[in-house]
């Protein structure tokens, strides 16, 4: 039986890409979040992403019903999420942009034009399959569309950014991105339809070019091999996660990287191993 803290109804371990991503970034953060169940306020950039996702999902579901994508309905869904009092976020990083909501509205209107041209097959599509005999991998795919050009299904993950990262979202990175390849494996494990590619819709909600949307898609001519390799990598990660859960050893590995910082780790002020606890005294003028 799996030692993972999250369980399915039948007692098997349950793992998601988000859990694996957190563990690979820093096992200590995984322990705080998924073993101890701590839920500090999320950073403001997550609020932006979740609010935009609410808008995108609304418009994409309209397309599934063969209706035009209604940007006003998308904006309404975004504002409803944005103003939800039960959503707890640390809005420090977004507090300085007084026109952020207006920029998001512009981005939603731009996204509606893309949605109108999209042959939508699934929105927030659930995947659930056996990664190992004792562990089930679960997840949600933002969008699965049919591509006439590629003659099959394309897995799309919507990404919203406050500041475009140069080189982060490219055709080359889409080919081997961990999340996209795991979702590819999940689709192949749960659907009979042909999956032929993957990619992102990258929405800029930030200060330089608000509303700009990049659509990045790649065809994969060896999709079965991609899925096989993604599953092997996921199994290796889960094996390490189970070992940590069995032994109680969640040694932090993010120290000295950007992840071990107040900006990027919500557990920074709680972790005894974080960089805030380091005592470094320079010696001489070396």
Coordinates of C-alpha atoms in Angstrom, one line a residue:
X1 CA 0.0 0.0 0.0
X2 CA 1.3 3.4 -0.9
X3 CA 2.6 5.7 1.9
X4 CA 1.5 8.9 0.1
X5 CA -0.6 11.1 2.3
X6 CA -3.4 11.6 -0.3
X7 CA -5.6 8.5 -0.9
X8 CA -8.2 7.3 -3.3
X9 CA -11.4 5.8 -1.9
X10 CA -10.0 2.3 -2.3
X11 CA -6.9 3.3 -0.2
X12 CA -4.5 3.6 -3.2
X13 CA -2.2 6.6 -3.2
X14 CA -3.2 9.6 -5.2
X15 CA -0.7 11.9 -6.8
X16 CA -1.0 14.9 -9.1
X17 CA 1.5 16.8 -11.3
X18 CA 1.3 19.7 -8.8
X19 CA 2.4 17.4 -5.9
X20 CA 5.3 16.0 -8.0
X21 CA 6.3 19.5 -9.1
X22 CA 6.3 20.7 -5.4
X23 CA 8.3 17.7 -4.3
X24 CA 10.9 18.1 -7.1
X25 CA 11.2 21.8 -6.3
X26 CA 11.7 21.1 -2.5
X27 CA 10.7 18.0 -0.5
X28 CA 10.3 20.2 2.6
X29 CA 7.7 22.4 0.9
X30 CA 5.9 19.1 -0.1
X31 CA 5.9 18.0 3.5
X32 CA 4.5 21.3 4.7
X33 CA 1.8 21.4 2.1
X34 CA 0.6 17.8 1.6
X35 CA 1.8 15.9 4.7
X36 CA 1.2 18.6 7.3
X37 CA -1.7 20.1 5.4
X38 CA -0.6 23.7 5.9
X39 CA -2.3 26.3 3.6
X40 CA -0.8 29.7 3.9
X41 CA -2.2 32.5 1.7
X42 CA -1.2 32.0 -1.9
X43 CA 0.8 34.7 -3.8
X44 CA -1.1 37.2 -5.9
X45 CA 0.1 35.8 -9.2
X46 CA -1.9 32.6 -8.4
X47 CA -5.0 34.8 -8.0
X48 CA -4.4 36.3 -11.4
X49 CA -4.0 32.9 -13.0
X50 CA -7.1 31.4 -11.3
X51 CA -9.3 34.3 -12.2
X52 CA -8.2 34.2 -15.8
X53 CA -8.8 30.5 -15.9
X54 CA -12.4 31.1 -14.7
X55 CA -12.9 33.4 -17.7
X56 CA -11.3 31.1 -20.2
X57 CA -13.3 28.1 -19.0
X58 CA -16.5 30.0 -19.3
X59 CA -15.8 31.0 -22.9
X60 CA -14.4 27.6 -23.9
X61 CA -17.6 25.8 -22.6
X62 CA -19.6 28.1 -24.7
X63 CA -17.7 26.9 -27.7
X64 CA -18.3 23.3 -26.7
X65 CA -22.0 24.2 -27.0
X66 CA -21.4 25.6 -30.5
X67 CA -22.0 29.2 -29.3
X68 CA -19.7 32.2 -29.8
X69 CA -17.2 32.9 -27.1
X70 CA -18.8 35.8 -25.1
X71 CA -16.1 38.0 -23.7
X72 CA -18.5 39.8 -21.4
X73 CA -19.5 36.4 -19.8
X74 CA -15.8 35.6 -19.4
X75 CA -15.2 38.9 -17.7
X76 CA -18.1 38.3 -15.4
X77 CA -16.6 34.9 -14.4
X78 CA -13.3 36.5 -13.8
X79 CA -14.8 39.3 -11.6
X80 CA -16.8 36.8 -9.6
X81 CA -13.7 34.8 -8.8
X82 CA -11.6 38.0 -8.2
X83 CA -14.1 39.3 -5.6
X84 CA -14.8 36.0 -3.8
X85 CA -14.2 36.8 -0.1
X86 CA -13.3 33.2 0.7
X87 CA -10.2 33.2 -1.6
X88 CA -7.2 34.0 0.6
X89 CA -4.2 35.5 -1.2
X90 CA -1.2 37.6 -0.3
X91 CA -1.6 40.4 -2.9
X92 CA 1.6 42.2 -2.1
X93 CA 3.2 41.5 -5.5
X94 CA 0.1 42.7 -7.4
X95 CA -0.9 45.6 -5.2
X96 CA 1.2 48.2 -7.1
X97 CA -0.7 47.7 -10.4
X98 CA -3.9 49.7 -10.1
X99 CA -5.1 48.8 -13.6
X100 CA -4.4 45.0 -13.3
X101 CA -8.1 44.1 -13.5
X102 CA -8.5 46.3 -16.6
X103 CA -5.6 44.6 -18.2
X104 CA -7.1 41.2 -17.5
X105 CA -10.3 42.3 -19.1
X106 CA -8.4 43.3 -22.2
X107 CA -6.7 39.9 -22.2
X108 CA -10.0 38.1 -21.8
X109 CA -11.4 39.9 -24.9
X110 CA -8.3 38.9 -26.9
X111 CA -8.7 35.3 -25.7
X112 CA -12.3 35.2 -26.8
X113 CA -11.0 35.7 -30.4
X114 CA -8.8 32.7 -30.0
X115 CA -11.6 30.6 -28.4
X116 CA -13.9 31.4 -31.4
X117 CA -11.4 29.8 -33.7
X118 CA -10.9 26.7 -31.5
X119 CA -12.5 23.3 -32.1
X120 CA -13.0 22.6 -28.4
X121 CA -13.4 18.9 -27.4
X122 CA -12.9 19.1 -23.6
X123 CA -12.6 21.8 -21.0
X124 CA -11.0 21.0 -17.5
X125 CA -10.8 17.4 -18.6
X126 CA -10.2 14.9 -15.8
X127 CA -7.5 12.3 -16.1
X128 CA -7.1 9.4 -13.7
X129 CA -5.0 6.3 -14.4
X130 CA -2.8 3.8 -12.6
X131 CA 0.8 5.0 -12.5
X132 CA 1.8 2.0 -10.4
X133 CA -0.3 -0.8 -8.9
X134 CA -0.6 1.3 -5.7
X135 CA -0.7 4.8 -7.0
X136 CA -3.3 6.7 -9.2
X137 CA -2.2 9.8 -11.1
X138 CA -5.0 12.4 -11.3
X139 CA -5.2 15.8 -13.0
X140 CA -7.2 18.3 -15.0
X141 CA -6.3 19.4 -18.5
X142 CA -7.4 23.0 -19.3
X143 CA -8.3 22.4 -22.9
X144 CA -8.2 19.6 -25.4
X145 CA -8.9 20.8 -29.0
X146 CA -9.0 19.2 -32.4
X147 CA -6.5 20.4 -34.9
X148 CA -7.4 20.0 -38.5
X149 CA -3.8 20.7 -39.5
X150 CA -2.4 18.0 -37.2
X151 CA -5.3 15.6 -37.7
X152 CA -5.8 14.9 -34.0
X153 CA -6.2 16.2 -30.5
X154 CA -3.9 18.9 -29.0
X155 CA -3.5 19.2 -25.2
X156 CA -3.4 22.9 -24.2
X157 CA -2.5 24.4 -20.9
X158 CA -3.5 28.0 -20.3
X159 CA -0.7 30.1 -18.7
X160 CA -1.2 33.7 -17.5
X161 CA 1.9 35.8 -16.7
X162 CA 2.6 39.1 -15.0
X163 CA 6.0 39.2 -16.5
X164 CA 6.9 37.3 -19.6
X165 CA 9.9 35.0 -19.0
X166 CA 12.2 35.1 -21.9
X167 CA 12.6 31.6 -23.3
X168 CA 10.2 29.9 -20.9
X169 CA 7.4 29.1 -23.4
X170 CA 8.9 28.0 -26.7
X171 CA 8.2 25.2 -29.2
X172 CA 11.3 23.5 -28.0
X173 CA 10.2 23.6 -24.3
X174 CA 6.7 22.4 -25.1
X175 CA 8.2 19.3 -26.6
X176 CA 9.6 18.1 -23.3
X177 CA 7.7 20.1 -20.6
X178 CA 7.0 17.8 -17.6
X179 CA 3.4 18.8 -17.2
X180 CA 2.4 18.6 -20.8
X181 CA 4.0 15.2 -21.3
X182 CA 2.3 13.8 -18.2
X183 CA -1.0 15.1 -19.4
X184 CA -0.2 13.5 -22.8
X185 CA 0.3 10.2 -21.0
X186 CA -2.9 10.6 -19.1
X187 CA -4.9 11.3 -22.3
X188 CA -3.5 8.2 -24.0
X189 CA -4.3 6.1 -20.9
X190 CA -7.9 7.3 -20.6
X191 CA -9.0 8.2 -24.2
X192 CA -9.3 6.3 -27.4
X193 CA -9.0 9.5 -29.5
X194 CA -5.7 10.2 -31.1
X195 CA -3.5 12.7 -29.2
X196 CA -1.0 14.2 -31.6
X197 CA 0.4 17.3 -29.9
X198 CA 0.5 19.7 -27.0
X199 CA 1.2 23.3 -26.1
X200 CA 0.2 26.5 -24.3
X201 CA -1.9 29.6 -24.7
X202 CA 0.3 32.2 -22.9
X203 CA -1.6 35.3 -21.8
X204 CA 0.3 38.4 -20.7
X205 CA -1.6 40.2 -18.0
X206 CA 1.4 42.3 -16.9
X207 CA 2.6 45.8 -17.4
X208 CA 4.5 45.7 -20.7
X209 CA 2.1 44.2 -23.2
X210 CA -1.2 43.5 -21.5
X211 CA -3.5 41.3 -23.5
X212 CA -0.9 39.8 -25.7
X213 CA -1.5 36.1 -26.2
X214 CA 1.0 33.6 -27.7
X215 CA -0.2 30.3 -28.9
X216 CA 2.5 27.7 -28.9
X217 CA 1.8 24.2 -30.2
X218 CA 3.9 21.2 -31.3
X219 CA 3.1 18.0 -33.1
X220 CA 4.6 14.9 -31.6
X221 CA 5.3 12.1 -34.1
X222 CA 6.4 9.7 -31.3
X223 CA 3.7 10.4 -28.8
X224 CA 3.6 6.9 -27.4
X225 CA 7.3 7.1 -26.6
X226 CA 6.7 10.5 -25.0
X227 CA 4.0 9.0 -22.8
X228 CA 6.2 6.0 -21.8
X229 CA 9.1 8.2 -20.8
X230 CA 6.8 10.6 -18.9
X231 CA 5.4 7.8 -16.9
X232 CA 8.8 6.4 -16.1
X233 CA 9.9 9.8 -14.8
X234 CA 6.7 10.1 -12.8
X235 CA 7.2 6.7 -11.3
X236 CA 10.7 7.5 -10.2
X237 CA 9.5 10.8 -8.6
X238 CA 6.7 9.0 -6.8
X239 CA 9.2 6.4 -5.5
X240 CA 11.2 9.2 -3.9
X241 CA 8.1 10.7 -2.5
X242 CA 7.0 7.4 -0.9
X243 CA 10.5 7.0 0.5
X244 CA 10.3 10.4 2.2
X245 CA 6.8 9.6 3.5
X246 CA 8.0 6.3 4.9
X247 CA 11.1 7.6 6.6
X248 CA 9.9 11.1 7.5
X249 CA 13.0 12.6 5.7
X250 CA 12.1 15.5 3.5
X251 CA 15.6 17.0 3.0
X252 CA 15.3 20.4 1.4
X253 CA 17.1 20.7 -2.0
X254 CA 16.1 24.2 -3.1
X255 CA 18.5 26.0 -0.9
X256 CA 20.6 28.4 -2.9
X257 CA 18.1 28.6 -5.7
X258 CA 15.4 31.1 -6.5
X259 CA 12.8 28.8 -5.1
X260 CA 14.2 29.2 -1.6
X261 CA 13.1 32.8 -1.2
X262 CA 10.3 34.8 0.4
X263 CA 8.9 35.6 -3.0
X264 CA 8.6 32.1 -4.3
X265 CA 8.1 29.9 -1.2
X266 CA 5.0 30.3 0.9
X267 CA 6.7 28.4 3.7
X268 CA 9.9 30.5 3.8
X269 CA 9.2 32.0 7.2
X270 CA 8.3 28.6 8.7
X271 CA 11.1 26.4 7.3
X272 CA 14.1 25.8 9.7
X273 CA 16.2 25.1 6.7
X274 CA 15.4 28.1 4.6
X275 CA 17.9 30.8 3.6
X276 CA 16.5 33.1 6.3
X277 CA 18.2 30.8 8.9
X278 CA 21.6 30.9 7.3
X279 CA 24.5 32.6 9.1
X280 CA 27.2 33.6 6.6
X281 CA 30.1 35.7 7.7
X282 CA 32.6 36.8 5.0
X283 CA 36.2 36.1 5.9
X284 CA 38.8 38.6 4.8
X285 CA 38.6 40.1 1.3
X286 CA 38.4 36.9 -0.7

